[in-house]
mmCIF file of C-alpha atoms in Angstrom:
data_model
loop_
_atom_site.group_PDB
_atom_site.id
_atom_site.type_symbol
_atom_site.label_atom_id
_atom_site.label_comp_id
_atom_site.label_asym_id
_atom_site.label_seq_id
_atom_site.Cartn_x
_atom_site.Cartn_y
_atom_site.Cartn_z
ATOM 1 C CA MET U 26 -20.744 -26.236 -26.624
ATOM 2 C CA ASN U 27 -18.222 -26.334 -23.798
ATOM 3 C CA LYS U 28 -19.293 -25.414 -20.283
ATOM 4 C CA ILE U 29 -18.286 -21.894 -19.279
ATOM 5 C CA MET U 30 -18.138 -20.702 -15.669
ATOM 6 C CA VAL U 31 -16.940 -17.216 -14.758
ATOM 7 C CA LYS U 32 -16.237 -16.063 -11.202
ATOM 8 C CA PHE U 33 -15.306 -12.556 -10.091
ATOM 9 C CA PRO U 34 -13.948 -11.322 -6.763
ATOM 10 C CA ASN U 35 -15.867 -8.890 -4.601
ATOM 11 C CA TYR U 36 -13.915 -5.738 -3.892
ATOM 12 C CA THR U 37 -13.792 -2.764 -1.555
ATOM 13 C CA ILE U 38 -11.960 0.514 -2.215
ATOM 14 C CA GLY U 39 -11.549 3.657 -0.143
ATOM 15 C CA GLU U 40 -9.555 5.071 2.723
ATOM 16 C CA ASN U 41 -9.162 2.868 5.811
ATOM 17 C CA VAL U 42 -11.169 -0.033 4.350
ATOM 18 C CA LEU U 43 -9.075 -2.628 6.197
ATOM 19 C CA LYS U 44 -11.331 -2.114 9.203
ATOM 20 C CA ASP U 45 -13.925 -4.162 7.281
ATOM 21 C CA LEU U 46 -11.553 -7.076 6.709
ATOM 22 C CA GLY U 47 -12.607 -9.074 9.768
ATOM 23 C CA ASN U 48 -16.271 -9.137 8.775
ATOM 24 C CA THR U 49 -15.323 -10.695 5.465
ATOM 25 C CA VAL U 50 -12.739 -13.171 6.786
ATOM 26 C CA LYS U 51 -15.122 -14.682 9.352
ATOM 27 C CA LYS U 52 -17.403 -15.885 6.543
ATOM 28 C CA TYR U 53 -14.678 -18.365 5.616
ATOM 29 C CA GLY U 54 -13.385 -19.546 8.975
ATOM 30 C CA GLN U 55 -11.531 -18.675 12.163
ATOM 31 C CA ARG U 56 -7.892 -19.430 11.356
ATOM 32 C CA VAL U 57 -5.993 -17.272 8.879
ATOM 33 C CA LEU U 58 -2.481 -17.372 7.452
ATOM 34 C CA ILE U 59 -1.263 -14.006 6.186
ATOM 35 C CA VAL U 60 1.337 -14.146 3.399
ATOM 36 C CA GLY U 61 3.018 -10.973 2.218
ATOM 37 C CA GLY U 62 6.024 -8.790 1.580
ATOM 38 C CA ARG U 63 8.015 -7.413 4.490
ATOM 39 C CA LYS U 64 7.268 -3.733 3.849
ATOM 40 C CA ALA U 65 3.621 -4.439 3.056
ATOM 41 C CA LEU U 66 3.170 -6.392 6.286
ATOM 42 C CA GLU U 67 4.881 -3.671 8.319
ATOM 43 C CA MET U 68 2.523 -1.113 6.792
ATOM 44 C CA THR U 69 -0.697 -3.057 7.388
ATOM 45 C CA GLN U 70 -0.056 -5.472 10.266
ATOM 46 C CA ARG U 71 -1.504 -3.329 13.057
ATOM 47 C CA GLU U 72 -4.759 -2.606 11.215
ATOM 48 C CA ILE U 73 -5.108 -6.259 10.210
ATOM 49 C CA GLU U 74 -4.536 -7.430 13.783
ATOM 50 C CA ILE U 75 -7.159 -5.038 15.177
ATOM 51 C CA THR U 76 -9.941 -6.010 12.754
ATOM 52 C CA LEU U 77 -9.254 -9.752 13.033
ATOM 53 C CA GLN U 78 -9.040 -9.658 16.839
ATOM 54 C CA GLU U 79 -12.315 -7.736 17.003
ATOM 55 C CA ASN U 80 -13.903 -10.594 15.079
ATOM 56 C CA ARG U 81 -12.201 -13.312 17.188
ATOM 57 C CA ILE U 82 -10.196 -14.654 14.279
ATOM 58 C CA ASP U 83 -6.938 -16.475 15.028
ATOM 59 C CA ILE U 84 -3.872 -15.232 13.154
ATOM 60 C CA ILE U 85 -1.569 -18.206 12.531
ATOM 61 C CA ASP U 86 1.341 -16.101 11.322
ATOM 62 C CA PHE U 87 2.457 -13.137 9.264
ATOM 63 C CA HIS U 88 4.516 -15.183 6.803
ATOM 64 C CA TRP U 89 7.096 -13.512 4.553
ATOM 65 C CA TYR U 90 6.508 -14.836 1.051
ATOM 66 C CA GLY U 91 10.199 -15.296 0.284
ATOM 67 C CA GLY U 92 10.999 -12.374 -2.007
ATOM 68 C CA GLU U 93 10.041 -14.067 -5.283
ATOM 69 C CA CYS U 94 7.022 -15.999 -6.547
ATOM 70 C CA THR U 95 8.731 -19.342 -7.103
ATOM 71 C CA LYS U 96 7.382 -22.880 -6.945
ATOM 72 C CA LYS U 97 9.437 -23.394 -3.779
ATOM 73 C CA ASN U 98 7.955 -20.344 -2.021
ATOM 74 C CA ILE U 99 4.418 -21.294 -3.058
ATOM 75 C CA ASP U 100 4.947 -24.801 -1.697
ATOM 76 C CA MET U 101 6.416 -23.485 1.585
ATOM 77 C CA ALA U 102 3.408 -21.222 2.202
ATOM 78 C CA ALA U 103 1.021 -24.031 1.230
ATOM 79 C CA GLU U 104 2.728 -26.452 3.605
ATOM 80 C CA LYS U 105 2.490 -23.949 6.452
ATOM 81 C CA ALA U 106 -1.234 -23.399 5.775
ATOM 82 C CA GLN U 107 -1.860 -27.140 5.711
ATOM 83 C CA GLN U 108 0.182 -27.975 8.820
ATOM 84 C CA THR U 109 -1.499 -25.227 10.865
ATOM 85 C CA ALA U 110 -5.057 -26.012 9.691
ATOM 86 C CA ALA U 111 -5.666 -22.604 8.136
ATOM 87 C CA ASP U 112 -9.190 -21.837 6.906
ATOM 88 C CA ILE U 113 -8.181 -18.995 4.597
ATOM 89 C CA ILE U 114 -5.062 -17.240 3.300
ATOM 90 C CA ILE U 115 -4.678 -13.472 2.973
ATOM 91 C CA GLY U 116 -2.142 -12.145 0.469
ATOM 92 C CA VAL U 117 -0.673 -8.710 1.230
ATOM 93 C CA GLY U 118 1.666 -6.617 -0.900
ATOM 94 C CA GLY U 119 2.648 -6.426 -4.545
ATOM 95 C CA GLY U 120 2.042 -8.835 -7.384
ATOM 96 C CA LYS U 121 4.695 -11.408 -6.494
ATOM 97 C CA ALA U 122 3.638 -11.645 -2.855
ATOM 98 C CA ILE U 123 -0.021 -11.927 -3.819
ATOM 99 C CA ASP U 124 0.700 -14.494 -6.539
ATOM 100 C CA THR U 125 2.567 -16.580 -3.952
ATOM 101 C CA ALA U 126 -0.419 -16.414 -1.581
ATOM 102 C CA LYS U 127 -2.853 -17.315 -4.381
ATOM 103 C CA GLY U 128 -0.691 -20.212 -5.517
ATOM 104 C CA ALA U 129 -0.433 -21.543 -1.970
ATOM 105 C CA ALA U 130 -4.199 -21.301 -1.514
ATOM 106 C CA GLN U 131 -4.711 -23.244 -4.737
ATOM 107 C CA ARG U 132 -2.307 -25.967 -3.608
ATOM 108 C CA VAL U 133 -4.305 -26.640 -0.423
ATOM 109 C CA GLY U 134 -7.806 -25.783 -1.664
ATOM 110 C CA LEU U 135 -8.371 -22.676 0.462
ATOM 111 C CA PRO U 136 -10.026 -19.342 -0.373
ATOM 112 C CA VAL U 137 -7.776 -16.298 -0.609
ATOM 113 C CA ILE U 138 -8.358 -12.610 0.129
ATOM 114 C CA THR U 139 -5.964 -10.079 -1.376
ATOM 115 C CA ILE U 140 -4.788 -6.734 -0.008
ATOM 116 C CA PRO U 141 -2.714 -4.963 -2.669
ATOM 117 C CA THR U 142 -0.557 -2.269 -1.099
ATOM 118 C CA ILE U 143 0.517 -1.017 -4.521
ATOM 119 C CA ALA U 144 -1.399 -0.736 -7.809
ATOM 120 C CA ALA U 145 1.266 -2.116 -10.133
ATOM 121 C CA THR U 146 -0.540 -5.160 -11.590
ATOM 122 C CA CYS U 147 -3.902 -6.939 -11.627
ATOM 123 C CA ALA U 148 -2.506 -9.835 -9.569
ATOM 124 C CA ALA U 149 -4.951 -9.100 -6.718
ATOM 125 C CA THR U 150 -7.890 -9.905 -9.021
ATOM 126 C CA THR U 151 -6.915 -12.765 -11.305
ATOM 127 C CA ALA U 152 -7.049 -16.550 -11.123
ATOM 128 C CA LEU U 153 -3.429 -16.766 -12.205
ATOM 129 C CA SER U 154 0.011 -16.718 -10.608
ATOM 130 C CA ILE U 155 3.127 -15.811 -12.600
ATOM 131 C CA VAL U 156 5.885 -18.090 -11.341
ATOM 132 C CA TYR U 157 9.592 -17.271 -11.658
ATOM 133 C CA THR U 158 12.758 -19.310 -11.374
ATOM 134 C CA GLU U 159 15.075 -19.017 -8.373
ATOM 135 C CA GLN U 160 17.242 -16.772 -10.585
ATOM 136 C CA GLY U 161 14.331 -14.385 -11.198
ATOM 137 C CA SER U 162 13.424 -15.093 -14.827
ATOM 138 C CA PHE U 163 9.962 -16.191 -15.959
ATOM 139 C CA ASP U 164 9.233 -19.889 -15.322
ATOM 140 C CA PHE U 165 5.553 -20.713 -15.949
ATOM 141 C CA LEU U 166 1.948 -19.541 -15.590
ATOM 142 C CA PHE U 167 0.046 -21.226 -12.746
ATOM 143 C CA HIS U 168 -3.657 -21.214 -13.665
ATOM 144 C CA LEU U 169 -5.906 -21.278 -10.603
ATOM 145 C CA SER U 170 -9.381 -22.756 -10.303
ATOM 146 C CA GLU U 171 -10.839 -19.595 -8.728
ATOM 147 C CA PRO U 172 -9.929 -15.936 -8.271
ATOM 148 C CA PRO U 173 -9.628 -14.310 -4.826
ATOM 149 C CA VAL U 174 -12.924 -14.079 -2.967
ATOM 150 C CA HIS U 175 -12.424 -10.417 -2.006
ATOM 151 C CA ILE U 176 -9.981 -7.586 -2.714
ATOM 152 C CA PHE U 177 -9.380 -4.773 -0.223
ATOM 153 C CA MET U 178 -7.835 -1.689 -1.846
ATOM 154 C CA ASP U 179 -7.012 0.896 0.808
ATOM 155 C CA SER U 180 -6.463 4.065 -1.211
ATOM 156 C CA HIS U 181 -4.648 5.705 1.723
ATOM 157 C CA VAL U 182 -2.151 2.833 1.855
ATOM 158 C CA ILE U 183 -1.649 2.846 -1.927
ATOM 159 C CA ALA U 184 -1.320 6.660 -2.001
ATOM 160 C CA ASN U 185 1.536 6.367 0.489
ATOM 161 C CA ALA U 186 3.371 3.706 -1.513
ATOM 162 C CA PRO U 187 6.193 4.710 -3.872
ATOM 163 C CA THR U 188 4.712 6.305 -7.006
ATOM 164 C CA LYS U 189 6.832 4.115 -9.282
ATOM 165 C CA TYR U 190 4.475 1.198 -8.662
ATOM 166 C CA LEU U 191 1.369 3.103 -9.735
ATOM 167 C CA TRP U 192 3.363 4.383 -12.721
ATOM 168 C CA ALA U 193 4.388 0.877 -13.747
ATOM 169 C CA GLY U 194 0.811 -0.327 -13.250
ATOM 170 C CA ILE U 195 -0.363 2.150 -15.868
ATOM 171 C CA GLY U 196 1.968 0.538 -18.409
ATOM 172 C CA ASP U 197 0.723 -2.955 -17.577
ATOM 173 C CA THR U 198 -2.925 -1.880 -17.709
ATOM 174 C CA ILE U 199 -2.659 -0.110 -21.060
ATOM 175 C CA ALA U 200 -1.206 -3.316 -22.487
ATOM 176 C CA LYS U 201 -4.458 -5.135 -21.823
ATOM 177 C CA TYR U 202 -6.410 -2.952 -24.253
ATOM 178 C CA TYR U 203 -3.943 -3.238 -27.105
ATOM 179 C CA GLU U 204 -3.142 -6.920 -26.585
ATOM 180 C CA VAL U 205 -6.799 -7.947 -26.465
ATOM 181 C CA GLY U 206 -7.319 -5.928 -29.619
ATOM 182 C CA VAL U 207 -4.781 -7.985 -31.574
ATOM 183 C CA THR U 208 -5.489 -11.427 -30.085
ATOM 184 C CA THR U 209 -9.237 -11.203 -30.785
ATOM 185 C CA ARG U 210 -8.830 -9.737 -34.262
ATOM 186 C CA GLY U 211 -10.852 -11.580 -36.887
ATOM 187 C CA LYS U 212 -12.210 -14.145 -34.417
ATOM 188 C CA LYS U 213 -15.798 -15.155 -33.767
ATOM 189 C CA LEU U 214 -15.966 -14.382 -30.064
ATOM 190 C CA CYS U 215 -18.142 -15.950 -27.390
ATOM 191 C CA HIS U 216 -20.172 -13.774 -24.993
ATOM 192 C CA SER U 217 -17.506 -13.477 -22.289
ATOM 193 C CA ALA U 218 -14.686 -12.709 -24.725
ATOM 194 C CA SER U 219 -16.863 -10.097 -26.456
ATOM 195 C CA MET U 220 -17.540 -8.453 -23.093
ATOM 196 C CA ALA U 221 -13.824 -8.484 -22.349
ATOM 197 C CA LYS U 222 -13.020 -6.821 -25.646
ATOM 198 C CA GLU U 223 -15.532 -4.020 -24.971
ATOM 199 C CA LEU U 224 -14.451 -3.615 -21.353
ATOM 200 C CA SER U 225 -10.778 -3.478 -22.322
ATOM 201 C CA SER U 226 -11.152 0.176 -23.348
ATOM 202 C CA MET U 227 -11.342 0.899 -19.598
ATOM 203 C CA CYS U 228 -7.722 -0.240 -19.477
ATOM 204 C CA ALA U 229 -6.597 2.624 -21.697
ATOM 205 C CA PHE U 230 -8.795 5.701 -22.010
ATOM 206 C CA PRO U 231 -9.325 6.507 -18.280
ATOM 207 C CA LEU U 232 -5.571 6.134 -17.779
ATOM 208 C CA ILE U 233 -4.832 8.620 -20.526
ATOM 209 C CA GLU U 234 -7.421 10.980 -18.979
ATOM 210 C CA TYR U 235 -6.526 10.652 -15.286
ATOM 211 C CA GLY U 236 -3.029 9.155 -15.263
ATOM 212 C CA VAL U 237 -0.863 12.262 -15.066
ATOM 213 C CA LYS U 238 -2.976 13.818 -12.266
ATOM 214 C CA ALA U 239 -3.047 10.519 -10.364
ATOM 215 C CA LEU U 240 0.738 10.236 -10.534
ATOM 216 C CA SER U 241 1.078 13.774 -9.199
ATOM 217 C CA ASP U 242 -1.330 13.002 -6.343
ATOM 218 C CA SER U 243 0.608 9.848 -5.545
ATOM 219 C CA GLU U 244 3.831 11.851 -5.345
ATOM 220 C CA ASN U 245 2.083 14.120 -2.839
ATOM 221 C CA LYS U 246 0.584 11.190 -0.877
ATOM 222 C CA VAL U 247 -2.964 12.380 -1.663
ATOM 223 C CA SER U 248 -5.862 9.937 -2.050
ATOM 224 C CA SER U 249 -7.957 11.570 -4.781
ATOM 225 C CA PHE U 250 -10.730 10.710 -7.222
ATOM 226 C CA GLU U 251 -8.181 10.466 -10.035
ATOM 227 C CA LEU U 252 -5.921 8.195 -8.012
ATOM 228 C CA GLU U 253 -8.785 5.842 -7.169
ATOM 229 C CA GLN U 254 -9.770 5.634 -10.847
ATOM 230 C CA ILE U 255 -6.256 4.510 -11.727
ATOM 231 C CA ILE U 256 -6.174 2.036 -8.826
ATOM 232 C CA LEU U 257 -9.475 0.517 -9.976
ATOM 233 C CA ASN U 258 -8.398 0.245 -13.582
ATOM 234 C CA ASN U 259 -4.905 -1.098 -12.791
ATOM 235 C CA ILE U 260 -6.248 -3.757 -10.428
ATOM 236 C CA ILE U 261 -9.910 -4.423 -11.266
ATOM 237 C CA SER U 262 -10.550 -3.608 -14.940
ATOM 238 C CA THR U 263 -7.419 -5.387 -16.111
ATOM 239 C CA GLY U 264 -8.102 -8.427 -13.954
ATOM 240 C CA ILE U 265 -11.717 -8.792 -15.044
ATOM 241 C CA VAL U 266 -10.754 -8.464 -18.716
ATOM 242 C CA ALA U 267 -8.086 -11.135 -18.200
ATOM 243 C CA MET U 268 -10.589 -13.548 -16.659
ATOM 244 C CA LEU U 269 -13.293 -12.933 -19.270
ATOM 245 C CA VAL U 270 -11.213 -12.933 -22.414
ATOM 246 C CA GLY U 271 -9.924 -16.490 -22.042
ATOM 247 C CA ASP U 272 -6.390 -17.840 -21.957
ATOM 248 C CA GLU U 273 -6.116 -17.927 -25.730
ATOM 249 C CA ASN U 274 -6.646 -14.151 -25.968
ATOM 250 C CA ASN U 275 -4.862 -13.043 -22.813
ATOM 251 C CA GLY U 276 -1.468 -11.491 -23.477
ATOM 252 C CA ALA U 277 0.390 -10.833 -26.711
ATOM 253 C CA ALA U 278 3.593 -9.208 -27.971
ATOM 254 C CA ALA U 279 4.025 -6.688 -25.122
ATOM 255 C CA HIS U 280 4.100 -9.441 -22.510
ATOM 256 C CA GLY U 281 6.006 -11.825 -24.771
ATOM 257 C CA LEU U 282 8.783 -9.247 -25.125
ATOM 258 C CA PHE U 283 8.752 -8.687 -21.349
ATOM 259 C CA TYR U 284 9.356 -12.387 -20.678
ATOM 260 C CA GLY U 285 12.279 -12.307 -23.073
ATOM 261 C CA LEU U 286 13.735 -9.238 -21.404
ATOM 262 C CA THR U 287 13.635 -10.928 -17.981
ATOM 263 C CA LEU U 288 16.753 -12.789 -19.118
ATOM 264 C CA LEU U 289 18.658 -9.527 -18.651
ATOM 265 C CA GLU U 290 19.900 -8.939 -15.119
ATOM 266 C CA GLU U 291 19.323 -5.184 -15.333
ATOM 267 C CA ILE U 292 15.622 -5.721 -16.071
ATOM 268 C CA GLU U 293 15.001 -7.962 -13.074
ATOM 269 C CA LYS U 294 17.087 -5.806 -10.725
ATOM 270 C CA HIS U 295 16.149 -2.293 -11.765
ATOM 271 C CA HIS U 296 12.838 -2.289 -13.650
ATOM 272 C CA LEU U 297 9.233 -3.171 -12.880
ATOM 273 C CA HIS U 298 6.958 -5.585 -14.746
ATOM 274 C CA GLY U 299 4.476 -2.954 -15.927
ATOM 275 C CA GLU U 300 7.199 -0.508 -16.859
ATOM 276 C CA VAL U 301 8.758 -3.023 -19.259
ATOM 277 C CA VAL U 302 5.390 -4.251 -20.548
ATOM 278 C CA GLY U 303 4.446 -0.619 -21.194
ATOM 279 C CA TYR U 304 7.517 -0.270 -23.400
ATOM 280 C CA GLY U 305 6.427 -3.462 -25.148
ATOM 281 C CA VAL U 306 3.077 -1.876 -26.028
ATOM 282 C CA LEU U 307 4.841 0.684 -28.219
ATOM 283 C CA VAL U 308 6.860 -2.093 -29.886
ATOM 284 C CA LEU U 309 3.585 -3.946 -30.512
ATOM 285 C CA LEU U 310 1.938 -0.892 -32.091
ATOM 286 C CA VAL U 311 4.925 -0.285 -34.360
ATOM 287 C CA MET U 312 5.164 -3.939 -35.402
ATOM 288 C CA ASP U 313 1.407 -4.117 -36.014
ATOM 289 C CA GLU U 314 1.459 -0.836 -37.964
ATOM 290 C CA GLN U 315 -1.140 0.842 -35.736
ATOM 291 C CA LYS U 316 0.008 4.377 -36.538
ATOM 292 C CA GLU U 317 -3.065 6.221 -35.221
ATOM 293 C CA GLU U 318 -2.962 4.401 -31.891
ATOM 294 C CA PHE U 319 0.769 5.022 -31.592
ATOM 295 C CA GLU U 320 0.218 8.740 -32.183
ATOM 296 C CA ARG U 321 -2.511 8.762 -29.513
ATOM 297 C CA LEU U 322 -0.426 6.932 -26.941
ATOM 298 C CA TYR U 323 3.091 8.289 -27.466
ATOM 299 C CA PRO U 324 2.385 11.855 -26.179
ATOM 300 C CA PHE U 325 0.806 10.396 -23.020
ATOM 301 C CA TYR U 326 3.865 8.205 -22.476
ATOM 302 C CA LYS U 327 6.040 11.314 -22.679
ATOM 303 C CA GLN U 328 3.810 13.190 -20.204
ATOM 304 C CA ALA U 329 3.773 10.256 -17.791
ATOM 305 C CA LYS U 330 7.482 9.556 -18.368
ATOM 306 C CA LEU U 331 6.816 5.945 -19.350
ATOM 307 C CA PRO U 332 9.618 4.219 -21.305
ATOM 308 C CA THR U 333 9.640 4.794 -25.050
ATOM 309 C CA CYS U 334 13.082 3.447 -26.037
ATOM 310 C CA LEU U 335 15.660 0.855 -25.016
ATOM 311 C CA SER U 336 17.806 3.297 -23.059
ATOM 312 C CA ASP U 337 14.812 4.075 -20.818
ATOM 313 C CA ILE U 338 14.970 0.488 -19.557
ATOM 314 C CA ASP U 339 18.796 0.282 -19.567
ATOM 315 C CA VAL U 340 18.964 -2.129 -22.503
ATOM 316 C CA LYS U 341 21.689 -1.902 -25.143
ATOM 317 C CA ASP U 342 20.662 -1.405 -28.770
ATOM 318 C CA ASP U 343 22.661 -4.320 -30.127
ATOM 319 C CA ARG U 344 21.393 -7.351 -32.037
ATOM 320 C CA MET U 345 23.909 -9.805 -30.584
ATOM 321 C CA TYR U 346 23.191 -8.591 -27.053
ATOM 322 C CA LEU U 347 19.453 -8.993 -27.676
ATOM 323 C CA GLU U 348 19.618 -12.350 -29.451
ATOM 324 C CA SER U 349 18.695 -14.501 -26.447
ATOM 325 C CA VAL U 350 15.959 -12.005 -25.514
ATOM 326 C CA LEU U 351 14.484 -12.214 -29.022
ATOM 327 C CA GLU U 352 14.664 -16.014 -28.983
ATOM 328 C CA LYS U 353 12.816 -16.309 -25.697
ATOM 329 C CA ALA U 354 10.325 -13.571 -26.609
ATOM 330 C CA VAL U 355 9.162 -15.053 -29.919
ATOM 331 C CA ASN U 356 8.637 -18.434 -28.246
ATOM 332 C CA ALA U 357 6.888 -17.068 -25.143
ATOM 333 C CA PRO U 358 3.296 -18.343 -24.744
ATOM 334 C CA ASP U 359 1.902 -14.807 -25.007
ATOM 335 C CA MET U 360 3.755 -14.044 -28.243
ATOM 336 C CA LEU U 361 2.262 -17.167 -29.809
ATOM 337 C CA LYS U 362 -1.196 -15.597 -29.355
ATOM 338 C CA MET U 363 -0.476 -12.934 -31.951
ATOM 339 C CA PRO U 364 -2.655 -13.233 -35.103
ATOM 340 C CA TYR U 365 0.479 -13.919 -37.148
ATOM 341 C CA LYS U 366 3.832 -15.554 -36.541
ATOM 342 C CA VAL U 367 6.307 -13.117 -35.004
ATOM 343 C CA THR U 368 9.921 -13.799 -35.983
ATOM 344 C CA LYS U 369 13.063 -12.515 -34.316
ATOM 345 C CA ASP U 370 13.696 -10.242 -37.292
ATOM 346 C CA MET U 371 10.182 -8.770 -37.115
ATOM 347 C CA LEU U 372 10.516 -8.064 -33.424
ATOM 348 C CA PHE U 373 14.004 -6.595 -33.724
ATOM 349 C CA ASN U 374 12.956 -4.423 -36.674
ATOM 350 C CA ALA U 375 10.013 -3.062 -34.663
ATOM 351 C CA ILE U 376 12.393 -2.236 -31.799
ATOM 352 C CA GLN U 377 14.678 -0.476 -34.275
ATOM 353 C CA ASP U 378 11.795 1.477 -35.830
ATOM 354 C CA LEU U 379 10.718 2.615 -32.372
ATOM 355 C CA GLU U 380 14.271 3.773 -31.675
ATOM 356 C CA LYS U 381 14.127 5.907 -34.819
ATOM 357 C CA LEU U 382 10.756 7.394 -33.808
ATOM 358 C CA ASN U 383 12.368 8.553 -30.561
ATOM 359 C CA LYS U 384 15.054 10.595 -32.352
#
């Protein structure tokens, strides 16, 4: 039997939790490079400076990650960490900023702490960076040897972020439950994958229960119980499931379709990862003929105003227009994890059937 080793991050959630950051950072060293998005750094820089200064930790720099998680930006952050003798990297911001920080830490063998300022993906938790080309389309998956050592989720900061990120995160999180369901179907699962399959229900049912209230609270900049449940499920539950379930069961048609759709300029410019993946979940359910699950999920999508048709994500309903998208989608690594071969015709027909269900 192959050796299996599973590592999870520690995490802290609540209002004003960044004050505890210094106590955690000093366990790993005295010199820290902070990599993040511009807005995220503006929002958190003062609190980070105070807690690190109180613990006599040297801040090398607040380094802008470059605007996209590309190989070039990962290498630039890694080079800076290496040249300045950093002991640890902190990633601050959304998924792309955090993935850049994680990738840089992997390149130079350093631990990484993550501070998500939005709850749009599970990037803050996972041992994986999604790398894009300079043009903004999907490039490759960068598998990391370890996940972040600690995640700090300040619910006050996330409550004050634009609601669209929490909203998109719900779509991405729901995908985990349905994708794990199809990729593990009919398989003899090991202990960790079995745990992931059971835990994956946390990626759907609490969101259906608390999602609409959490979105309303986010609009009103209120840190509530419901909001924190969605934050935890978007960031923690999804990430832990991803790490437990194994690469061969992680991702399926919803993410495969997303990677195909990244070829379209309007997707990359105007729509969020989880928003598009959430649409892909409905396509998956239609293609897989999961009628009961579709009927459970569709009303929630309408309540939460998640996308249910092509026009919701500004995509034309035209086979020729979608041909390159379909080609890339059916050959995406995640699509190949489906329990059956997905052809371009199958995928297009499912998209068409979903269009009809919206009329």
